[in-house]
Coordinates of C-alpha atoms in Angstrom, one line a residue:
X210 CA 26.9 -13.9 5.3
X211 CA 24.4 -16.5 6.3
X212 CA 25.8 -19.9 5.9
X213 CA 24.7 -21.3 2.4
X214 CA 22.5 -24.4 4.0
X215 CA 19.9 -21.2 5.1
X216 CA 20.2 -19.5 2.3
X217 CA 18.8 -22.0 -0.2
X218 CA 15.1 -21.5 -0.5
X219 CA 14.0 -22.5 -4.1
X220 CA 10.6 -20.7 -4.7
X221 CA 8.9 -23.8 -5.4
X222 CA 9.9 -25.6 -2.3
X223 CA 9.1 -22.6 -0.1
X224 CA 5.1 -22.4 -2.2
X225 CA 4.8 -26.5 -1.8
X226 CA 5.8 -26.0 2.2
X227 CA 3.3 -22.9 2.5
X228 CA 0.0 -25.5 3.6
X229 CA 1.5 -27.5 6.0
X230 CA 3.3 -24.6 7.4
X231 CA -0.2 -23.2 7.6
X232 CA -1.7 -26.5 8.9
X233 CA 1.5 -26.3 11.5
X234 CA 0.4 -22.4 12.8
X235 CA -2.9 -23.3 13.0
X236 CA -2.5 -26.2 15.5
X237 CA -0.2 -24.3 17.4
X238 CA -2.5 -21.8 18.3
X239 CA -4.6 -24.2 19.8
X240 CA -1.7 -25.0 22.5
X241 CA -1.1 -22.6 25.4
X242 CA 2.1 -21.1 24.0
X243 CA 2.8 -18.3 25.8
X244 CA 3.3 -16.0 22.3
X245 CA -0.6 -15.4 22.8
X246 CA -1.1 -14.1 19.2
X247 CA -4.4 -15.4 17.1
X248 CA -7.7 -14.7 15.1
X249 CA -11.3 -14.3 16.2
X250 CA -11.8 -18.7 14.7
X251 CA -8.5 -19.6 16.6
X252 CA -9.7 -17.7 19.8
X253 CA -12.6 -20.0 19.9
X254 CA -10.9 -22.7 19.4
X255 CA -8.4 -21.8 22.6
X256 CA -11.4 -21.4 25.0
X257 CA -11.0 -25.1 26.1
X258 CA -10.1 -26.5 29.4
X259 CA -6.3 -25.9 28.2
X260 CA -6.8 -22.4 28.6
X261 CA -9.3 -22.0 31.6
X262 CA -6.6 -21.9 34.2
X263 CA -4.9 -18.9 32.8
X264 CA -5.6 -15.7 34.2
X265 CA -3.6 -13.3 31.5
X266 CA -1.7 -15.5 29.0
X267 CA -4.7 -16.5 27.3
X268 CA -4.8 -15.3 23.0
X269 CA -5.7 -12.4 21.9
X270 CA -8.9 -12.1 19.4
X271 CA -8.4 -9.6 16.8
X272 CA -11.7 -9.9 16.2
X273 CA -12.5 -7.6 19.8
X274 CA -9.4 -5.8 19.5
X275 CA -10.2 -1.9 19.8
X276 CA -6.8 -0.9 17.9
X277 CA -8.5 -2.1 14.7
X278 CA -11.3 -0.6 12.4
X279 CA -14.0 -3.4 12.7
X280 CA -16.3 -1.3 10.7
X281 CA -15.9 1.1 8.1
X282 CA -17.0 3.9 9.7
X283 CA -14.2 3.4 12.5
X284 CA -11.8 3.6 9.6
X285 CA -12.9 6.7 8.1
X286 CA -13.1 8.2 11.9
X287 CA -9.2 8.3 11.4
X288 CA -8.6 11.9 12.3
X289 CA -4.9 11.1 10.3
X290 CA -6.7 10.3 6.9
X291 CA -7.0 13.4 4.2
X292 CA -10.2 15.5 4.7
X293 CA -11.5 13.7 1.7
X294 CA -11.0 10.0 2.6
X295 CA -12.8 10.9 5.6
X296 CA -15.8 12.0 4.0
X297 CA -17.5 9.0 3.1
X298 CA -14.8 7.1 1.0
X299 CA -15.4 3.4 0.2
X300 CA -13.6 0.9 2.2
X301 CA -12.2 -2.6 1.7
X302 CA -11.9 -5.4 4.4
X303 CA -7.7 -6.5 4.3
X304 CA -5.6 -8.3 6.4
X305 CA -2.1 -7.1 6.9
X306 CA -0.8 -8.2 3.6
X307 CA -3.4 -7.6 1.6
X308 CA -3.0 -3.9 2.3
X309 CA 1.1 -4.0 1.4
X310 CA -0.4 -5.6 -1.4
X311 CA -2.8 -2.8 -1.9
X312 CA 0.0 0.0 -1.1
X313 CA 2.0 -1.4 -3.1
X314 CA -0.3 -1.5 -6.2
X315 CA -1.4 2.6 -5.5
X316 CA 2.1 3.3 -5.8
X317 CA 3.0 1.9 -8.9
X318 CA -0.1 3.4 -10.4
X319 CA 0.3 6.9 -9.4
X320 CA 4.4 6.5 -10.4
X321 CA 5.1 5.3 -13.5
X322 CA 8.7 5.3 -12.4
X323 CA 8.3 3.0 -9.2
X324 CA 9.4 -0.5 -9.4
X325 CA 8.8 -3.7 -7.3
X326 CA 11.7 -6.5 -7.1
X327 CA 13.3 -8.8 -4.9
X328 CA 13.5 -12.6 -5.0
X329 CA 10.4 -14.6 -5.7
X330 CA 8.2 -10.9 -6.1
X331 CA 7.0 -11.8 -9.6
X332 CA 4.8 -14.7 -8.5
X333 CA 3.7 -13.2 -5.0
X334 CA 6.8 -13.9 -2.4
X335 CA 6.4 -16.1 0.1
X336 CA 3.8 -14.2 2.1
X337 CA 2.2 -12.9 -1.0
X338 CA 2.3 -9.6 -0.6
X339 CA 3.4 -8.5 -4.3
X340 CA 0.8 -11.3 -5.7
X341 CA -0.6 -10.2 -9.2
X342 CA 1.2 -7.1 -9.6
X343 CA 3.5 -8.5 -12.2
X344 CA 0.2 -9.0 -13.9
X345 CA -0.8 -6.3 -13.8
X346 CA 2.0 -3.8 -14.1
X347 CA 4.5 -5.9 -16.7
X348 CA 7.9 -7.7 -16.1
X349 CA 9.6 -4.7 -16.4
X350 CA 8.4 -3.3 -13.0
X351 CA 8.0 -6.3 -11.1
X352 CA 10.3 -8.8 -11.3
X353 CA 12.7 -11.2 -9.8
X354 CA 16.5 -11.1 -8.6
X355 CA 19.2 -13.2 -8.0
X356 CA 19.3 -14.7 -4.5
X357 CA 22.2 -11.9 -3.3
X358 CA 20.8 -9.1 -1.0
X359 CA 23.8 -7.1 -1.2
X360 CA 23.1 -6.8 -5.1
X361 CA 19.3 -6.2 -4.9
X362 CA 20.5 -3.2 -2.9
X363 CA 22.6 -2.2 -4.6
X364 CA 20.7 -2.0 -7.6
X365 CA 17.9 -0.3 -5.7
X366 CA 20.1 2.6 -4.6
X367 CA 21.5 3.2 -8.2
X368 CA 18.0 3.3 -9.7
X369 CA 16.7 5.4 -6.5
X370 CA 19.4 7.9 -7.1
X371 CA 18.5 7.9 -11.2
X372 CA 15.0 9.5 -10.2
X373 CA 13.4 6.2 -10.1
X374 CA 10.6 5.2 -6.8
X375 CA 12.6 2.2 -5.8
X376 CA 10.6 -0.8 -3.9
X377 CA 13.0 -3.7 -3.0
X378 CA 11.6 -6.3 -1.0
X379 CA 14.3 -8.8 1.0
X380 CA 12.4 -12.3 1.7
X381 CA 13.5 -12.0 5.3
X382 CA 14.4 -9.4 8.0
X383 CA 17.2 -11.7 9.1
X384 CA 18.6 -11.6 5.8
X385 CA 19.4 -8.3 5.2
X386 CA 22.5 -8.4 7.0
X387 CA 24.9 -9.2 3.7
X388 CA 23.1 -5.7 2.5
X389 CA 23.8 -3.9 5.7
X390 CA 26.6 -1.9 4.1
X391 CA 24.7 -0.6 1.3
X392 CA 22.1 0.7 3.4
X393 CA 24.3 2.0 6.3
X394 CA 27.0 3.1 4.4
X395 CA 25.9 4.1 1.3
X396 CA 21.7 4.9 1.2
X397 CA 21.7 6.8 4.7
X398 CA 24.7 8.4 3.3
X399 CA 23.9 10.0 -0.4
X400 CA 21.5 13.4 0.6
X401 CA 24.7 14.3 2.6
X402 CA 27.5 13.6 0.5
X403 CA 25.7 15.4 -1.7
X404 CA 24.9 18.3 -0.1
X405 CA 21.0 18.1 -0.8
X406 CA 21.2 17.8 -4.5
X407 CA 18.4 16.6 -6.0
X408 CA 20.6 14.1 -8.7
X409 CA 22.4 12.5 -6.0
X410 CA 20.0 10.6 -3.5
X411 CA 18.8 7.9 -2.7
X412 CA 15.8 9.2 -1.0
X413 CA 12.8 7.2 -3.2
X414 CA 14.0 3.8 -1.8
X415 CA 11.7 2.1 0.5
X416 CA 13.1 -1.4 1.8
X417 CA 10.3 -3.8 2.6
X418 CA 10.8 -7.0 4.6
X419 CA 8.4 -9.7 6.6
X420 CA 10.3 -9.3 10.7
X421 CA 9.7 -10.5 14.3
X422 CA 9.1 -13.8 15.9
X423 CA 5.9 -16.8 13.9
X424 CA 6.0 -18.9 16.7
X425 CA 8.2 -21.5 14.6
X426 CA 11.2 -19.2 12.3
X427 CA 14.1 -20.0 15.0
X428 CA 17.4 -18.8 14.4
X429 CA 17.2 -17.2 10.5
X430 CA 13.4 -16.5 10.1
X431 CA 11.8 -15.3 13.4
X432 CA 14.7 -12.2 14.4
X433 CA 13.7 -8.3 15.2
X434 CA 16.9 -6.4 13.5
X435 CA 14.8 -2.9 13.9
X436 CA 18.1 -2.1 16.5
X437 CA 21.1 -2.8 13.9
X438 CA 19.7 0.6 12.5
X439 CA 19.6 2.8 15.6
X440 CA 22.6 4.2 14.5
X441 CA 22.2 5.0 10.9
X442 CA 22.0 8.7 10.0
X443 CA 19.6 9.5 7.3
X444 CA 17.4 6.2 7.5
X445 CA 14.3 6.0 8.6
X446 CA 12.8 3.1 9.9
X447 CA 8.9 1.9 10.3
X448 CA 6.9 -0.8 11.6
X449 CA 2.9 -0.9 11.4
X450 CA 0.9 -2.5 13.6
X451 CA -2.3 -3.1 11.2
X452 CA -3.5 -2.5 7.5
X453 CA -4.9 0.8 7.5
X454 CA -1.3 2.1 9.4
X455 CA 0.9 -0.6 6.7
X456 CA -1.0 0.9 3.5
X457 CA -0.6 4.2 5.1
X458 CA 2.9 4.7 6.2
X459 CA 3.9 2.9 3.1
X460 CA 2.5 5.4 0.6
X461 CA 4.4 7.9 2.9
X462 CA 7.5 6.4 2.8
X463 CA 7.5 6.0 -0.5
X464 CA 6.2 9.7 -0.9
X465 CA 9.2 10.9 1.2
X466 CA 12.8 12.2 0.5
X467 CA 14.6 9.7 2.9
X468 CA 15.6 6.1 2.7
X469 CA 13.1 3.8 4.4
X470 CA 13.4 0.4 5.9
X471 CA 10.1 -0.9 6.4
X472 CA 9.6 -3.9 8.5
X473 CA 6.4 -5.6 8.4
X474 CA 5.7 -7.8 11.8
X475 CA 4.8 -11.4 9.6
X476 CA 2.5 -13.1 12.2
X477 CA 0.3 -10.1 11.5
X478 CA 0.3 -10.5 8.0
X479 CA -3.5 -13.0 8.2
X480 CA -3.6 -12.1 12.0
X481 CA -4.8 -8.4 11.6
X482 CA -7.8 -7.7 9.9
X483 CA -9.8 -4.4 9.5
X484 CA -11.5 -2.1 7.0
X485 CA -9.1 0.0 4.9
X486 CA -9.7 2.7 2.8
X487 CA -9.5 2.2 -0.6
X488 CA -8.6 5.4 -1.6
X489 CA -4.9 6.6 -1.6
X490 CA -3.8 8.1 1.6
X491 CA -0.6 8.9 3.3
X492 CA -0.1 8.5 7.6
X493 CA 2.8 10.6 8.7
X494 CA 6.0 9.1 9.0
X495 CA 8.0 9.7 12.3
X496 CA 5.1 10.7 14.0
X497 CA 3.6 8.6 17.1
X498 CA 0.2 7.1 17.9
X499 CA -1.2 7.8 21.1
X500 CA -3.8 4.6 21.1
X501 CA -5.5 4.9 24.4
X502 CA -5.1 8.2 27.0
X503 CA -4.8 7.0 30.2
X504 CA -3.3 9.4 33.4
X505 CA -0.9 6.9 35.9
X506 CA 1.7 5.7 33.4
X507 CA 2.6 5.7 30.0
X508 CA 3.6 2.4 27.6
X509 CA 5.5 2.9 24.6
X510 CA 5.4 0.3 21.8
X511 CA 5.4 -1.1 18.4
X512 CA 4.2 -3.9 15.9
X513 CA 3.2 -6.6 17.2
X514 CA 3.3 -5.7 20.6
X515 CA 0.8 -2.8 20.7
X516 CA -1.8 -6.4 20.9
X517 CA 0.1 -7.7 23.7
X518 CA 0.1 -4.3 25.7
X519 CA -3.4 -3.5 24.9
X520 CA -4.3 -7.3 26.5
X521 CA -2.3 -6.2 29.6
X522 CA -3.5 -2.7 30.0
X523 CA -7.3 -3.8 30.1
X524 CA -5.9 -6.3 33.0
X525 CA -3.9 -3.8 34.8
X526 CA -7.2 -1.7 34.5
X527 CA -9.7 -4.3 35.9
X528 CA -7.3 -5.5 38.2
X529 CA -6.6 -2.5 40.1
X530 CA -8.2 0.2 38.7
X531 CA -5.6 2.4 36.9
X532 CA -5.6 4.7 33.7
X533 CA -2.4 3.5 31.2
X534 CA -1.7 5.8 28.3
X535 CA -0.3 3.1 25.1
X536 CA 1.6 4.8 22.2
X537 CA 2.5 3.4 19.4
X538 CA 6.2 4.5 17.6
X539 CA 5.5 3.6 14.1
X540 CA 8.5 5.0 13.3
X541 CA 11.4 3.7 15.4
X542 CA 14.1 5.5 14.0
X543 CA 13.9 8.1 14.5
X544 CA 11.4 8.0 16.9
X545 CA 8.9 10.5 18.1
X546 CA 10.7 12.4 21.1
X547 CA 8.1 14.7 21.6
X548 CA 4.7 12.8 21.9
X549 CA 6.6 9.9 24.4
X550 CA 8.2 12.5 26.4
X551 CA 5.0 14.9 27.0
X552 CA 2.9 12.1 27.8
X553 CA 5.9 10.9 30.7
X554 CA 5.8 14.0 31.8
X555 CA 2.2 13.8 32.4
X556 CA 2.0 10.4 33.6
X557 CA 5.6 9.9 35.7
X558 CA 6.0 6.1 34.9
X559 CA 7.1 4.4 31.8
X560 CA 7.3 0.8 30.3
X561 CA 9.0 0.4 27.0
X562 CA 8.1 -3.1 25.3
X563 CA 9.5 -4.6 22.2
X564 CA 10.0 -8.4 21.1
X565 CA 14.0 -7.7 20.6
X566 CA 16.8 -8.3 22.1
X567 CA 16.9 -6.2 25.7
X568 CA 20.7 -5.0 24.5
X569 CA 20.9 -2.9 21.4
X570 CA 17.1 -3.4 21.5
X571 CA 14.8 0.3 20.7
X572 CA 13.6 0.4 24.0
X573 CA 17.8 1.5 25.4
X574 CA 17.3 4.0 23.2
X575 CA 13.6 5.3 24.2
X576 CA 14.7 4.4 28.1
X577 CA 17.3 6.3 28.3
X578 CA 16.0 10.0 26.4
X579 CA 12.9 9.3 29.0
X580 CA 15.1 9.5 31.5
X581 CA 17.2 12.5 30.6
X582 CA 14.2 14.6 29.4
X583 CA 11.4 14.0 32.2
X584 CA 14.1 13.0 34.8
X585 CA 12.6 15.3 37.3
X586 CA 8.9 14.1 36.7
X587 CA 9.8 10.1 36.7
X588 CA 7.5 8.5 39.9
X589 CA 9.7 5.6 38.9
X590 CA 12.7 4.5 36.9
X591 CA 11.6 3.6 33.5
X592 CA 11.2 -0.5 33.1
X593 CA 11.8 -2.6 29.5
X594 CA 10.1 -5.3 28.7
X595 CA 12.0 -7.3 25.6
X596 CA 13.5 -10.5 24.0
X597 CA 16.1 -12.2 25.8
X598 CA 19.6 -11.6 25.2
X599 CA 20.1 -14.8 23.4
X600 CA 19.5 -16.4 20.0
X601 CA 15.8 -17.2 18.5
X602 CA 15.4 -20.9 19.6
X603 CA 12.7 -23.0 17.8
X604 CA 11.5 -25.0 20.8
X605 CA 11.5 -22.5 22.8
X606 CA 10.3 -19.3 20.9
X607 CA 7.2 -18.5 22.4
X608 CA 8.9 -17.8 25.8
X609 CA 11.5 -15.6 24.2
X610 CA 8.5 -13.2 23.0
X611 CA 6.9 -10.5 26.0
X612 CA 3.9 -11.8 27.0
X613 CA 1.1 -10.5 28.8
X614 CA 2.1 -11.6 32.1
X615 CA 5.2 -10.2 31.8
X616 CA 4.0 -6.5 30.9
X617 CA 1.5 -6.6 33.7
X618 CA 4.2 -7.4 36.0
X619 CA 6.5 -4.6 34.3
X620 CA 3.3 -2.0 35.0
X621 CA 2.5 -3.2 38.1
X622 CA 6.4 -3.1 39.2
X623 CA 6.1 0.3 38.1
X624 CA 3.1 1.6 39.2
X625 CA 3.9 0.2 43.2
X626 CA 7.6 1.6 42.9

């Protein structure tokens, strides 16, 4: 249980906070932290002397990044999307949440059984990503809950396991924790206590929440708890890196017969902008991204950090003129044994990145099936680049995050092994 000082957030304290917060991110980004994470107006504001002595820590634009659909065209080029979306399908510009938003608001529309809650969901949530659907879908299906996350839960699973598309939203990853026995325990559970029946499952229950490191959350705002669920049997777990993957993988989640946590990276929610379809459209969960091909080593990645590699991989590539294959997991648990391993085996060197801790982290678990599975192709031992083994500390966040300079030296490391 979080201790009670943290855990009392009125809603209208958190909306009246909201601009300065804003006001607070956005001068941030003009220092040379080294969590190198900003928008196409904030990279030109970074491009002062500040930033002209450094060689890789310098932000990365979304605005040039090639991992996102500046066009609609690149959207629809998609070779995931449904024959039909492809062919000529209108598309809308979103940022990250705008497209949960959007996902969010197809799904309640196509199931008349779906419903949104969690605390502070009927007027938006703090990030806004459930803004207007109360509006637009009644009180009944979108609306508030106590402050408990064990209860809200709870609740989901019964009404999940009553035939009902359950879509809870927790305010924060790092406070799902007082809920972690009803997801571990009882949601991953219910298909096999059951034996597969259909009346007894939890399986239409997707578990939103806003994770990862803002530059300012500190100990109960900023954590990555994707690891606490490594070991939970019959839960699937999923982190999108941009709007077209979040609207995507969320219709897919919620069109699937497991339990879902889905864990939205939160600095990306305005950071990551792109043209989305605006037709529904599922991505495939548990299924990897290969983002770039490349021939000498292989990066494996997620959320946030498919930016930060990307940023690293066109250095490594200038720099000394080698071809790096990037994959994105998507889903993290389970994660896609098959697409990481073939692409190893081609490449014979591996760097696993991730903004969580480095023990009980994702990339232990990626690391160490690498290692068993292409043992006798590895050039190399398999490096991590991660989070420090220690808590989130507000002063000090942005060196707690991977950085650029730190994958390049992981790949480099690698590479000259």
């Amino acid at each position: 249980m979080l201790p009670p000082t943290c855990r009392l957030r009125p809603a209208n304290a958190i909306l009246r906070a909201l601009p300065q917060l804003q006001s607070k991110a956005a001068a941030s980004a003009r220092q040379p932290l080294l969590l190198s994470v900003t928008n196409t107006h904030r990279s030109r504001q970074s491009s002062s002397s500040a930033n002209s002595n450094r060689k890789l820590n310098t932000p990365i634009d979304f605005g040039t990044s090639t991992l996102l659909a500046h066009t609609s065209s690149a959207a629809l080029a998609n070779p995931e999307l449904a024959a039909e979306v492809r062919s000529g399908a209108p598309t809308k510009k979103l940022n990250l949440f705008q497209a949960v938003n959007d996902g969010l608001a197809t799904i309640l529309e196509q199931d008349e059984k779906a419903c949104v809650f969690g605390e502070d969901v009927a007027f938006g949530g703090v990030f806004r990503c459930t803004q207007s659907l109360s509006d637009r879908f009644g009180s009944q299906r979108v609306f508030n809950t106590p402050l408990t996350e064990q209860g809200i839960l709870g609740f989901a699973i019964g009404l999940a396991a009553q035939g009902h598309t359950a879509l809870p939203e927790i305010q924060f990853a790092d406070y799902m924790f007082p809920a972690f026995d009803q997801l571990h325990n009882e949601a991953s559970k219910m298909r096999y206590r059951s034996g597969g029946a259909a009346a007894f499952n939890s399986g239409k229950l997707v578990v939103r929440m806003p994770s990862g490191a803002v530059g300012h959350g500190a100990l109960y705002h900023s954590q990555s708890p994707e690891g606490f669920f490594a070991g939970c049997q019959g839960l699937t777990v999923v982190i999108p890196r941009s709007p077209v993957q979040a609207k995507g993988l969320l219709l897919g989640a919620a069109a699937g017969h497991d339990p879902v946590v889905f864990m939205e990276p939160k600095i990306l929610y305005r950071a990551a902008v792109e043209h989305v379809p605006t037709q529904p459209y599922t991505l495939p969960i548990g299924k990897a991204e290969v983002l770039k091909h490349g021939s000498d080593l292989t990066v494996v990645t997620y959320g946030t950090m498919t930016y930060v590699c990307e940023a690293a991989i066109a250095h490594i590539a200038a720099q000394l003129g080698v071809s790096v294959e990037l994959i994105d997991l998507r889903t993290v648990r389970p994660w896609d044994k098959a697409t990481v391993c073939e692409s190893v085996s081609r490449t014979g060197r591996c760097v696993v990145v991730h903004e969580a801790s480095r023990t009980g982290g994702i990339g232990e678990g990626v690391a160490s099936e690498v290692a068993e599975r292409c043992f006798l192709r590895l050039e190399a031992p398999v490096e991590r680049v991660t989070g420090w083994d220690t808590h989130m500390p507000l002063a000090f966040e942005q060196f707690m995050v991977p950085d650029i300079a730190r994958v390049f030296d992981a790949i480099k490391k690698t590479l000259e092994y």
